[in-house]
Amino acid sequence: MAEFTMPSLGADMDEGTLLEWLVGPGDLVHKGDPVAVVETAKSTIEVECFATGAMTKLLVEPGATVPVGTPLALIGPAEERRTVRHGPTKGKPSEPAEPSEPTEIPEPSERPSPQPEPVPVPVSPPSAARLPGHIEAGPLARRLAQQSGVDLEALHGSGPGGRVTRTDVEHAAAARSSTEPQRVRATPLARRLAAELGVDVATVTGTGRQSAVRASDVRRAAPGPSALSPPAPAAAAPARPSPVHPSAPGPSEDRTTAMRQAIAGLMSRANRDIPHYYLSTTVDMAAATNWLHEHNRRSPVGERLLPAALLLKAAALAAREVPELNGFWTDGHFTGGEGVHLGVAVSLRGGGLVAPALHDADALELPLLMAALKDLVTRARTGRLRGSEVSDATITVTNLGDQGVETVFGVIYPPQVALVGFGRVVDRPCAVDGLLGVRPAVTATLSADHRATNGAVGARYLTTVTRLLQNPEQL
């Protein structure tokens, strides 16, 4: 039995609020599946499961705020109960056989004897061993059939002895969905809330994964005051309404204040504990700009690129070539990152900042990187980030060019050891081959941790970024 705990979703997180469970007790989960929605001071994040198994017990109710490391649920083996085929296991209490894993039923003896002579039992065909009305199917196939509304008795099993397999159920569910309306996806909490509030989940637009209906969607769709907030717990005595001061902060203001406090605490710690050094260089973007114009001219609208894609890809490839800047400073030493997970600083509409990661950004082709960037920014601003996206960035990039800034020196996000900054691409006078001209250029900066590297390593990184941007065909 393993504990699923409140994860640390960033160096500035001490506690989190469990907003919603996306699974229920007994549900099978796989490593990487989102199982809960957690609210931090910065954002609302989908938390992924770290193991494969069955959700045995949920320990924390939605709405509770608990410290990082608090057990939220128990995860057991995928098959918690196993039926014994040849007698109970020694030293363990035997359990009654489940219909999903039936034991072989020997033929009854007509003349029972206290000490019968050992007579070989003939092997009966599987069909003869079945009880009336019983269907051979494992627990996974039965659960899938129940979830998808498939009648097991109507299936012809393709497994040994006519046993119904998972594939049989999936094929039947696919055939059924082509002729019947598909069951609405909704979390267990959303269905329970819908029943309490009288909301038909089929009429609610889901904002969860694969358009699943969440509890917040049901509350918004519910008529009356309950649409705005979850029902309040019953009190022992009616509470006297407290006067509301006209200048009292609302929920959004409280959230913004908490976010600013979290950012202030983290940046104060970074400036106090990390000995920063700063480098900058001016990169000639003429070759990159020409390549970008030609690429976009030949590409469909959906595959066109922004300059940000070239800058991010160059930063990721340079981190792969200079791995001393790609990783973490923990326990007094540097640990290299497993892959280049590029954190991208995203400003939120309500104020504040998050820096979710583009995983393996150095290996993404430019069109895929552009699509991943758009998706990441959209989900960051709508509160739909995943836990792994906010906790495992190995190096961060901040790009303020769209804000008109030409040079930015950032503060390192601990425990990372470097932050790359890009400004606006501007036309500047420069000398090329002895001739004075005007060419597009961008200022690239590096803020690095002097405990992990020195200026020579930082200079090598910026030189690599410059080389890649001046040879865009290498990106």
Short mmCIF file of C-alpha atoms in Angstrom, two decimals:
data_model
loop_
_atom_site.label_atom_id
_atom_site.label_comp_id
_atom_site.label_asym_id
_atom_site.label_seq_id
_atom_site.Cartn_x
_atom_site.Cartn_y
_atom_site.Cartn_z
CA MET A 1 0.00 0.00 0.00
CA ALA A 2 1.43 3.37 -1.03
CA GLU A 3 0.48 6.85 0.11
CA PHE A 4 -0.44 9.53 -2.40
CA THR A 5 0.63 12.78 -0.72
CA MET A 6 0.19 16.49 -1.34
CA PRO A 7 3.06 17.16 -3.77
CA SER A 8 5.43 20.11 -3.76
CA LEU A 9 4.51 22.03 -6.89
CA GLY A 10 7.32 24.54 -6.67
CA ALA A 11 9.92 25.88 -4.29
CA ASP A 12 7.45 28.49 -3.01
CA MET A 13 4.71 26.01 -2.04
CA ASP A 14 4.20 25.05 1.61
CA GLU A 15 0.57 23.95 1.45
CA GLY A 16 -2.21 23.35 -1.05
CA THR A 17 -6.00 23.18 -1.15
CA LEU A 18 -7.58 20.02 -2.54
CA LEU A 19 -10.35 21.31 -4.81
CA GLU A 20 -11.60 18.13 -6.43
CA TRP A 21 -10.94 14.42 -6.80
CA LEU A 22 -10.93 13.22 -10.41
CA VAL A 23 -11.16 9.57 -9.33
CA GLY A 24 -13.08 7.63 -6.73
CA PRO A 25 -12.32 4.75 -4.35
CA GLY A 26 -11.63 1.56 -6.29
CA ASP A 27 -10.80 3.30 -9.55
CA LEU A 28 -7.79 2.01 -11.43
CA VAL A 29 -5.14 4.66 -12.09
CA HIS A 30 -1.91 4.64 -14.06
CA LYS A 31 1.29 6.54 -13.50
CA GLY A 32 0.88 10.02 -14.96
CA ASP A 33 -2.94 10.07 -14.83
CA PRO A 34 -4.43 13.24 -13.27
CA VAL A 35 -6.22 12.21 -10.08
CA ALA A 36 -6.88 15.46 -8.21
CA VAL A 37 -7.11 19.23 -8.66
CA VAL A 38 -5.03 21.28 -6.20
CA GLU A 39 -5.03 25.04 -5.73
CA THR A 40 -1.77 26.75 -4.77
CA ALA A 41 -1.05 30.40 -4.13
CA LYS A 42 -0.26 30.80 -7.83
CA SER A 43 -2.56 28.57 -9.84
CA THR A 44 -4.96 25.63 -10.01
CA ILE A 45 -3.09 22.48 -11.00
CA GLU A 46 -4.02 18.93 -11.96
CA VAL A 47 -1.92 16.54 -9.88
CA GLU A 48 -0.78 13.31 -11.49
CA CYS A 49 -0.50 9.90 -9.90
CA PHE A 50 3.04 8.63 -9.27
CA ALA A 51 2.19 4.91 -9.46
CA THR A 52 -0.14 2.41 -11.09
CA GLY A 53 -2.75 0.70 -8.94
CA ALA A 54 -6.20 1.10 -7.42
CA MET A 55 -7.36 4.06 -5.35
CA THR A 56 -8.10 2.24 -2.12
CA LYS A 57 -9.16 5.13 0.11
CA LEU A 58 -9.46 8.91 -0.16
CA LEU A 59 -8.15 10.51 3.05
CA VAL A 60 -8.79 14.22 2.44
CA GLU A 61 -12.10 15.81 1.52
CA PRO A 62 -12.33 18.48 -1.20
CA GLY A 63 -11.95 21.98 0.21
CA ALA A 64 -9.32 21.03 2.79
CA THR A 65 -6.00 22.89 2.91
CA VAL A 66 -3.12 20.67 4.00
CA PRO A 67 0.70 21.01 4.15
CA VAL A 68 2.98 19.53 1.50
CA GLY A 69 3.61 15.85 2.24
CA THR A 70 0.21 15.20 3.84
CA PRO A 71 -1.26 11.82 2.74
CA LEU A 72 -4.23 12.44 0.45
CA ALA A 73 -5.13 8.86 -0.53
CA LEU A 74 -3.98 5.25 -0.38
CA ILE A 75 -3.02 3.38 -3.55
CA GLY A 76 -3.05 -0.41 -3.52
CA PRO A 77 -2.35 -3.11 -6.11
CA ALA A 78 -4.44 -3.05 -9.26
CA GLU A 79 -6.24 -6.21 -8.10
CA GLU A 80 -6.78 -5.87 -4.38
CA ARG A 81 -8.66 -9.15 -4.07
CA ARG A 82 -7.55 -12.26 -5.87
CA THR A 83 -9.65 -15.42 -6.07
CA VAL A 84 -7.89 -18.64 -5.12
CA ARG A 85 -8.14 -21.37 -7.75
CA HIS A 86 -6.48 -24.24 -5.93
CA GLY A 87 -7.23 -23.63 -2.26
CA PRO A 88 -6.29 -20.84 0.14
CA THR A 89 -2.74 -19.54 0.48
CA LYS A 90 -0.95 -20.83 3.56
CA GLY A 91 -0.88 -18.41 6.46
CA LYS A 92 -3.60 -16.16 5.01
CA PRO A 93 -7.36 -16.25 5.61
CA SER A 94 -9.22 -17.54 2.63
CA GLU A 95 -11.75 -15.30 0.91
CA PRO A 96 -14.90 -16.37 -0.88
CA ALA A 97 -14.43 -16.81 -4.57
CA GLU A 98 -15.61 -13.88 -6.64
CA PRO A 99 -17.72 -14.42 -9.73
CA SER A 100 -15.00 -12.74 -11.79
CA GLU A 101 -12.43 -15.43 -10.96
CA PRO A 102 -14.42 -18.66 -10.36
CA THR A 103 -12.83 -21.78 -9.01
CA GLU A 104 -13.31 -25.05 -10.79
CA ILE A 105 -16.34 -26.89 -9.42
CA PRO A 106 -15.73 -30.62 -9.06
CA GLU A 107 -18.52 -32.96 -9.94
CA PRO A 108 -20.40 -34.03 -6.79
CA SER A 109 -19.82 -37.57 -5.58
CA GLU A 110 -22.92 -39.76 -5.42
CA ARG A 111 -21.59 -41.86 -2.51
CA PRO A 112 -19.55 -39.65 -0.18
CA SER A 113 -17.00 -41.57 1.85
CA PRO A 114 -15.01 -40.40 4.86
CA GLN A 115 -11.78 -41.45 3.20
CA PRO A 116 -12.36 -41.66 -0.54
CA GLU A 117 -9.74 -43.28 -2.69
CA PRO A 118 -7.84 -40.82 -4.87
CA VAL A 119 -9.62 -40.86 -8.19
CA PRO A 120 -8.44 -38.59 -11.01
CA VAL A 121 -10.99 -35.89 -11.72
CA PRO A 122 -11.74 -35.59 -15.42
CA VAL A 123 -11.19 -32.13 -16.86
CA SER A 124 -14.52 -30.69 -17.91
CA PRO A 125 -14.93 -28.18 -20.69
CA PRO A 126 -15.09 -24.63 -19.33
CA SER A 127 -18.71 -24.33 -20.35
CA ALA A 128 -19.67 -27.31 -18.19
CA ALA A 129 -18.00 -25.75 -15.16
CA ARG A 130 -20.02 -22.61 -15.29
CA LEU A 131 -22.89 -21.88 -13.00
CA PRO A 132 -26.19 -20.95 -14.62
CA GLY A 133 -26.13 -17.33 -15.68
CA HIS A 134 -22.42 -16.91 -14.94
CA ILE A 135 -20.06 -15.21 -17.39
CA GLU A 136 -16.30 -15.86 -17.44
CA ALA A 137 -14.66 -12.42 -17.13
CA GLY A 138 -11.89 -10.89 -15.07
CA PRO A 139 -12.33 -7.91 -12.72
CA LEU A 140 -10.90 -5.42 -15.22
CA ALA A 141 -13.28 -6.56 -17.96
CA ARG A 142 -16.23 -6.38 -15.55
CA ARG A 143 -15.32 -2.86 -14.41
CA LEU A 144 -14.90 -1.68 -18.00
CA ALA A 145 -18.23 -3.23 -18.92
CA GLN A 146 -19.94 -1.51 -15.99
CA GLN A 147 -18.40 1.86 -16.85
CA SER A 148 -19.28 1.64 -20.55
CA GLY A 149 -22.73 0.06 -20.09
CA VAL A 150 -21.88 -3.18 -21.94
CA ASP A 151 -23.93 -6.34 -21.21
CA LEU A 152 -21.44 -9.15 -20.60
CA GLU A 153 -24.05 -11.84 -21.26
CA ALA A 154 -24.42 -10.58 -24.82
CA LEU A 155 -20.71 -10.98 -25.57
CA HIS A 156 -18.91 -13.96 -27.03
CA GLY A 157 -15.58 -14.12 -25.25
CA SER A 158 -12.42 -14.53 -27.31
CA GLY A 159 -10.30 -15.69 -24.38
CA PRO A 160 -9.55 -19.27 -23.31
CA GLY A 161 -12.74 -21.22 -22.70
CA GLY A 162 -14.89 -18.35 -23.95
CA ARG A 163 -13.61 -15.93 -21.29
CA VAL A 164 -14.56 -12.29 -21.96
CA THR A 165 -11.44 -10.15 -22.23
CA ARG A 166 -10.81 -6.42 -21.97
CA THR A 167 -10.51 -6.24 -25.76
CA ASP A 168 -13.97 -7.81 -26.17
CA VAL A 169 -15.49 -5.17 -23.89
CA GLU A 170 -13.68 -2.29 -25.62
CA HIS A 171 -14.84 -3.47 -29.05
CA ALA A 172 -18.42 -3.81 -27.78
CA ALA A 173 -18.27 -0.36 -26.19
CA ALA A 174 -16.98 1.16 -29.43
CA ALA A 175 -19.77 -0.48 -31.42
CA ARG A 176 -22.33 0.65 -28.86
CA SER A 177 -21.12 4.23 -28.87
CA SER A 178 -21.55 4.40 -32.64
CA THR A 179 -25.28 3.68 -32.30
CA GLU A 180 -26.07 5.24 -28.90
CA PRO A 181 -25.28 8.61 -27.35
CA GLN A 182 -21.99 8.45 -25.45
CA ARG A 183 -22.09 8.60 -21.66
CA VAL A 184 -21.16 12.03 -20.39
CA ARG A 185 -17.70 12.20 -18.82
CA ALA A 186 -17.90 13.56 -15.28
CA THR A 187 -15.90 13.23 -12.09
CA PRO A 188 -17.49 11.42 -9.10
CA LEU A 189 -17.76 14.69 -7.16
CA ALA A 190 -19.42 16.39 -10.14
CA ARG A 191 -22.05 13.64 -10.42
CA ARG A 192 -22.78 13.78 -6.68
CA LEU A 193 -23.10 17.58 -6.79
CA ALA A 194 -25.31 17.39 -9.88
CA ALA A 195 -27.68 15.03 -8.07
CA GLU A 196 -27.81 17.34 -5.04
CA LEU A 197 -28.35 20.51 -7.09
CA GLY A 198 -30.71 19.00 -9.65
CA VAL A 199 -28.41 19.56 -12.61
CA ASP A 200 -28.36 17.27 -15.65
CA VAL A 201 -24.67 16.63 -16.36
CA ALA A 202 -25.52 16.00 -20.02
CA THR A 203 -26.35 19.71 -20.37
CA VAL A 204 -23.14 20.95 -18.70
CA THR A 205 -20.06 21.93 -20.71
CA GLY A 206 -17.03 20.24 -19.17
CA THR A 207 -13.70 21.99 -18.75
CA GLY A 208 -11.74 18.97 -17.50
CA ARG A 209 -9.55 16.51 -19.33
CA GLN A 210 -11.23 15.24 -22.50
CA SER A 211 -14.09 17.69 -21.74
CA ALA A 212 -14.98 15.91 -18.49
CA VAL A 213 -17.51 17.74 -16.30
CA ARG A 214 -16.01 18.96 -13.02
CA ALA A 215 -17.64 20.08 -9.80
CA SER A 216 -16.95 23.74 -10.66
CA ASP A 217 -18.80 23.27 -13.98
CA VAL A 218 -21.85 21.89 -12.14
CA ARG A 219 -21.83 24.77 -9.66
CA ARG A 220 -21.77 27.30 -12.50
CA ALA A 221 -24.68 25.54 -14.24
CA ALA A 222 -26.78 25.18 -11.10
CA PRO A 223 -29.63 27.69 -10.65
CA GLY A 224 -29.72 29.96 -7.63
CA PRO A 225 -27.01 30.84 -5.11
CA SER A 226 -25.50 27.34 -5.15
CA ALA A 227 -24.15 28.01 -8.63
CA LEU A 228 -21.62 30.40 -7.20
CA SER A 229 -20.19 28.32 -4.39
CA PRO A 230 -20.39 24.82 -2.88
CA PRO A 231 -23.09 24.26 -0.23
CA ALA A 232 -21.98 25.43 3.19
CA PRO A 233 -21.76 22.84 6.00
CA ALA A 234 -24.58 22.85 8.52
CA ALA A 235 -23.84 24.92 11.63
CA ALA A 236 -24.94 24.24 15.18
CA ALA A 237 -26.60 27.66 15.39
CA PRO A 238 -27.46 30.23 12.74
CA ALA A 239 -24.55 32.57 12.26
CA ARG A 240 -25.15 36.28 12.44
CA PRO A 241 -24.34 37.92 9.10
CA SER A 242 -21.22 40.03 9.46
CA PRO A 243 -21.19 43.51 7.94
CA VAL A 244 -19.21 43.80 4.74
CA HIS A 245 -16.96 46.79 4.51
CA PRO A 246 -17.09 48.47 1.09
CA SER A 247 -13.32 48.30 0.82
CA ALA A 248 -13.01 44.64 1.94
CA PRO A 249 -11.03 42.57 -0.58
CA GLY A 250 -12.92 40.02 -2.65
CA PRO A 251 -11.80 36.44 -3.46
CA SER A 252 -9.89 37.52 -6.57
CA GLU A 253 -8.05 40.22 -4.60
CA ASP A 254 -7.18 37.73 -1.87
CA ARG A 255 -5.88 35.31 -4.48
CA THR A 256 -3.74 38.02 -6.10
CA THR A 257 -2.37 39.09 -2.73
CA ALA A 258 -1.49 35.50 -1.82
CA MET A 259 0.23 35.03 -5.17
CA ARG A 260 2.26 38.21 -4.78
CA GLN A 261 3.29 37.14 -1.29
CA ALA A 262 4.40 33.72 -2.55
CA ILE A 263 6.42 35.29 -5.38
CA ALA A 264 7.93 37.86 -3.00
CA GLY A 265 9.00 35.17 -0.57
CA LEU A 266 10.58 33.03 -3.28
CA MET A 267 12.41 35.92 -4.95
CA SER A 268 13.67 37.18 -1.58
CA ARG A 269 15.03 33.73 -0.87
CA ALA A 270 16.62 33.55 -4.34
CA ASN A 271 18.34 36.92 -3.97
CA ARG A 272 19.46 36.07 -0.44
CA ASP A 273 20.75 32.54 -1.03
CA ILE A 274 21.91 32.51 -4.67
CA PRO A 275 25.07 34.40 -5.67
CA HIS A 276 23.97 35.62 -9.10
CA TYR A 277 26.23 36.63 -11.94
CA TYR A 278 24.92 38.27 -15.10
CA LEU A 279 26.01 38.19 -18.75
CA SER A 280 24.50 39.61 -21.93
CA THR A 281 25.16 39.59 -25.65
CA THR A 282 23.58 41.05 -28.78
CA VAL A 283 22.56 38.48 -31.38
CA ASP A 284 22.29 39.30 -35.07
CA MET A 285 18.85 38.00 -36.08
CA ALA A 286 19.05 38.69 -39.84
CA ALA A 287 19.49 35.04 -40.82
CA ALA A 288 16.83 33.87 -38.37
CA THR A 289 14.34 36.51 -39.53
CA ASN A 290 14.85 35.67 -43.21
CA TRP A 291 14.51 31.94 -42.52
CA LEU A 292 11.34 32.57 -40.49
CA HIS A 293 9.73 34.65 -43.25
CA GLU A 294 10.48 31.99 -45.85
CA HIS A 295 9.20 29.18 -43.61
CA ASN A 296 5.93 30.98 -42.88
CA ARG A 297 5.44 31.83 -46.56
CA ARG A 298 5.57 28.13 -47.46
CA SER A 299 3.63 26.79 -44.47
CA PRO A 300 -0.10 26.53 -43.74
CA VAL A 301 -1.50 29.07 -41.30
CA GLY A 302 -1.61 26.51 -38.49
CA GLU A 303 2.11 25.72 -38.82
CA ARG A 304 3.48 29.25 -38.98
CA LEU A 305 6.03 30.21 -36.34
CA LEU A 306 6.66 33.21 -34.13
CA PRO A 307 10.18 34.43 -33.30
CA ALA A 308 9.64 33.11 -29.77
CA ALA A 309 9.79 29.54 -31.11
CA LEU A 310 13.29 30.10 -32.49
CA LEU A 311 14.46 31.74 -29.26
CA LEU A 312 13.12 28.94 -27.06
CA LYS A 313 14.54 26.20 -29.27
CA ALA A 314 17.96 27.89 -29.29
CA ALA A 315 17.88 28.19 -25.49
CA ALA A 316 16.95 24.50 -25.13
CA LEU A 317 19.62 23.24 -27.56
CA ALA A 318 22.25 25.42 -25.87
CA ALA A 319 21.28 23.92 -22.49
CA ARG A 320 21.86 20.46 -23.96
CA GLU A 321 25.31 21.50 -25.24
CA VAL A 322 26.21 23.26 -21.96
CA PRO A 323 24.65 20.90 -19.37
CA GLU A 324 26.32 22.67 -16.44
CA LEU A 325 23.45 25.19 -16.54
CA ASN A 326 20.67 22.63 -16.94
CA GLY A 327 19.77 21.27 -13.53
CA PHE A 328 19.46 22.02 -9.82
CA TRP A 329 21.53 23.12 -6.82
CA THR A 330 20.44 20.91 -3.92
CA ASP A 331 22.18 19.75 -0.73
CA GLY A 332 25.28 21.79 -1.52
CA HIS A 333 25.99 20.38 -4.98
CA PHE A 334 24.78 20.53 -8.58
CA THR A 335 22.57 17.79 -10.03
CA GLY A 336 22.05 17.70 -13.79
CA GLY A 337 18.52 17.53 -15.13
CA GLU A 338 17.18 14.41 -16.83
CA GLY A 339 16.40 16.05 -20.15
CA VAL A 340 15.96 19.71 -21.03
CA HIS A 341 12.63 20.81 -19.52
CA LEU A 342 12.39 24.45 -20.46
CA GLY A 343 10.45 26.60 -18.00
CA VAL A 344 8.57 29.41 -19.78
CA ALA A 345 7.61 32.46 -17.73
CA VAL A 346 3.90 33.22 -18.32
CA SER A 347 2.18 36.32 -16.94
CA LEU A 348 -1.35 35.66 -15.69
CA ARG A 349 -4.27 37.91 -16.56
CA GLY A 350 -5.21 38.45 -12.93
CA GLY A 351 -1.62 39.30 -12.00
CA GLY A 352 1.23 37.07 -10.97
CA LEU A 353 3.55 34.74 -12.81
CA VAL A 354 4.02 31.02 -13.39
CA ALA A 355 6.79 29.19 -15.24
CA PRO A 356 5.53 25.78 -16.44
CA ALA A 357 7.85 23.47 -18.33
CA LEU A 358 8.01 22.43 -21.97
CA HIS A 359 9.26 18.88 -21.54
CA ASP A 360 12.18 17.77 -23.72
CA ALA A 361 12.08 21.07 -25.57
CA ASP A 362 15.44 20.37 -27.22
CA ALA A 363 13.95 17.35 -29.01
CA LEU A 364 10.78 19.06 -30.30
CA GLU A 365 10.56 20.12 -33.93
CA LEU A 366 9.79 23.80 -34.30
CA PRO A 367 6.10 23.37 -35.34
CA LEU A 368 5.53 21.00 -32.40
CA LEU A 369 7.31 23.35 -30.02
CA MET A 370 5.15 26.25 -31.25
CA ALA A 371 1.97 24.22 -30.72
CA ALA A 372 3.13 23.06 -27.28
CA LEU A 373 3.92 26.65 -26.30
CA LYS A 374 0.45 27.90 -27.30
CA ASP A 375 -1.20 25.04 -25.40
CA LEU A 376 0.94 25.64 -22.31
CA VAL A 377 0.21 29.38 -22.19
CA THR A 378 -3.53 28.78 -22.67
CA ARG A 379 -3.71 26.21 -19.88
CA ALA A 380 -1.55 28.34 -17.57
CA ARG A 381 -4.00 31.22 -17.90
CA THR A 382 -7.09 29.03 -17.44
CA GLY A 383 -5.79 27.11 -14.41
CA ARG A 384 -5.36 23.73 -16.13
CA LEU A 385 -1.65 23.03 -15.66
CA ARG A 386 -0.38 19.58 -14.69
CA GLY A 387 1.72 18.98 -11.59
CA SER A 388 4.77 17.81 -13.55
CA GLU A 389 4.68 20.99 -15.62
CA VAL A 390 5.18 23.27 -12.63
CA SER A 391 7.68 21.25 -10.62
CA ASP A 392 10.41 19.86 -12.90
CA ALA A 393 11.69 22.69 -15.14
CA THR A 394 15.49 22.45 -15.41
CA ILE A 395 16.16 25.96 -16.80
CA THR A 396 13.80 28.90 -17.30
CA VAL A 397 13.39 31.43 -20.11
CA THR A 398 11.68 34.80 -19.78
CA ASN A 399 10.81 36.66 -22.97
CA LEU A 400 9.52 40.22 -22.56
CA GLY A 401 9.95 41.23 -26.18
CA ASP A 402 6.19 41.40 -26.71
CA GLN A 403 6.07 43.97 -23.89
CA GLY A 404 8.54 46.25 -25.68
CA VAL A 405 11.46 45.52 -23.35
CA GLU A 406 14.87 45.25 -25.01
CA THR A 407 16.88 43.77 -22.12
CA VAL A 408 15.78 41.68 -19.13
CA PHE A 409 17.89 40.31 -16.27
CA GLY A 410 15.83 37.79 -14.33
CA VAL A 411 16.06 36.24 -10.88
CA ILE A 412 16.86 32.52 -10.79
CA TYR A 413 13.99 30.24 -9.78
CA PRO A 414 15.43 27.92 -7.09
CA PRO A 415 16.59 25.20 -7.10
CA GLN A 416 17.48 25.88 -10.77
CA VAL A 417 20.86 27.45 -11.49
CA ALA A 418 20.16 29.62 -14.56
CA LEU A 419 17.59 31.88 -16.17
CA VAL A 420 17.74 33.11 -19.77
CA GLY A 421 16.22 36.41 -20.87
CA PHE A 422 15.27 37.65 -24.34
CA GLY A 423 14.13 41.15 -25.27
CA ARG A 424 12.45 42.62 -28.31
CA VAL A 425 13.87 42.09 -31.80
CA VAL A 426 14.81 45.60 -32.95
CA ASP A 427 16.61 47.10 -35.95
CA ARG A 428 20.05 48.35 -34.94
CA PRO A 429 22.93 49.90 -36.82
CA CYS A 430 25.90 47.56 -37.06
CA ALA A 431 29.01 46.95 -39.13
CA VAL A 432 29.05 43.79 -41.26
CA ASP A 433 32.06 42.97 -43.44
CA GLY A 434 33.32 46.53 -43.03
CA LEU A 435 30.04 48.10 -44.11
CA LEU A 436 27.62 49.95 -41.86
CA GLY A 437 24.03 48.78 -42.10
CA VAL A 438 20.81 48.19 -40.17
CA ARG A 439 20.00 44.65 -39.10
CA PRO A 440 17.49 43.04 -36.71
CA ALA A 441 19.03 42.07 -33.38
CA VAL A 442 17.97 40.76 -29.97
CA THR A 443 19.65 41.05 -26.58
CA ALA A 444 20.10 37.68 -24.85
CA THR A 445 20.96 37.66 -21.14
CA LEU A 446 21.92 35.02 -18.62
CA SER A 447 21.44 35.04 -14.86
CA ALA A 448 23.42 32.15 -13.37
CA ASP A 449 24.30 30.67 -9.97
CA HIS A 450 27.99 31.26 -9.15
CA ARG A 451 28.01 28.22 -6.86
CA ALA A 452 27.36 25.91 -9.81
CA THR A 453 29.24 27.65 -12.64
CA ASN A 454 31.38 30.66 -13.45
CA GLY A 455 31.42 33.33 -16.16
CA ALA A 456 33.33 31.15 -18.61
CA VAL A 457 30.55 28.55 -18.63
CA GLY A 458 27.91 31.27 -18.95
CA ALA A 459 29.78 32.86 -21.85
CA ARG A 460 29.95 29.49 -23.59
CA TYR A 461 26.19 29.15 -23.23
CA LEU A 462 25.42 32.57 -24.75
CA THR A 463 27.91 31.93 -27.55
CA THR A 464 26.04 28.70 -28.34
CA VAL A 465 22.71 30.54 -28.40
CA THR A 466 24.19 33.10 -30.81
CA ARG A 467 25.56 30.42 -33.14
CA LEU A 468 22.23 28.57 -33.27
CA LEU A 469 20.18 31.70 -33.98
CA GLN A 470 22.55 32.71 -36.75
CA ASN A 471 22.18 29.23 -38.28
CA PRO A 472 18.41 28.65 -37.98
CA GLU A 473 18.56 25.53 -40.15
CA GLN A 474 20.19 23.80 -37.12
CA LEU A 475 17.15 24.45 -34.93
#
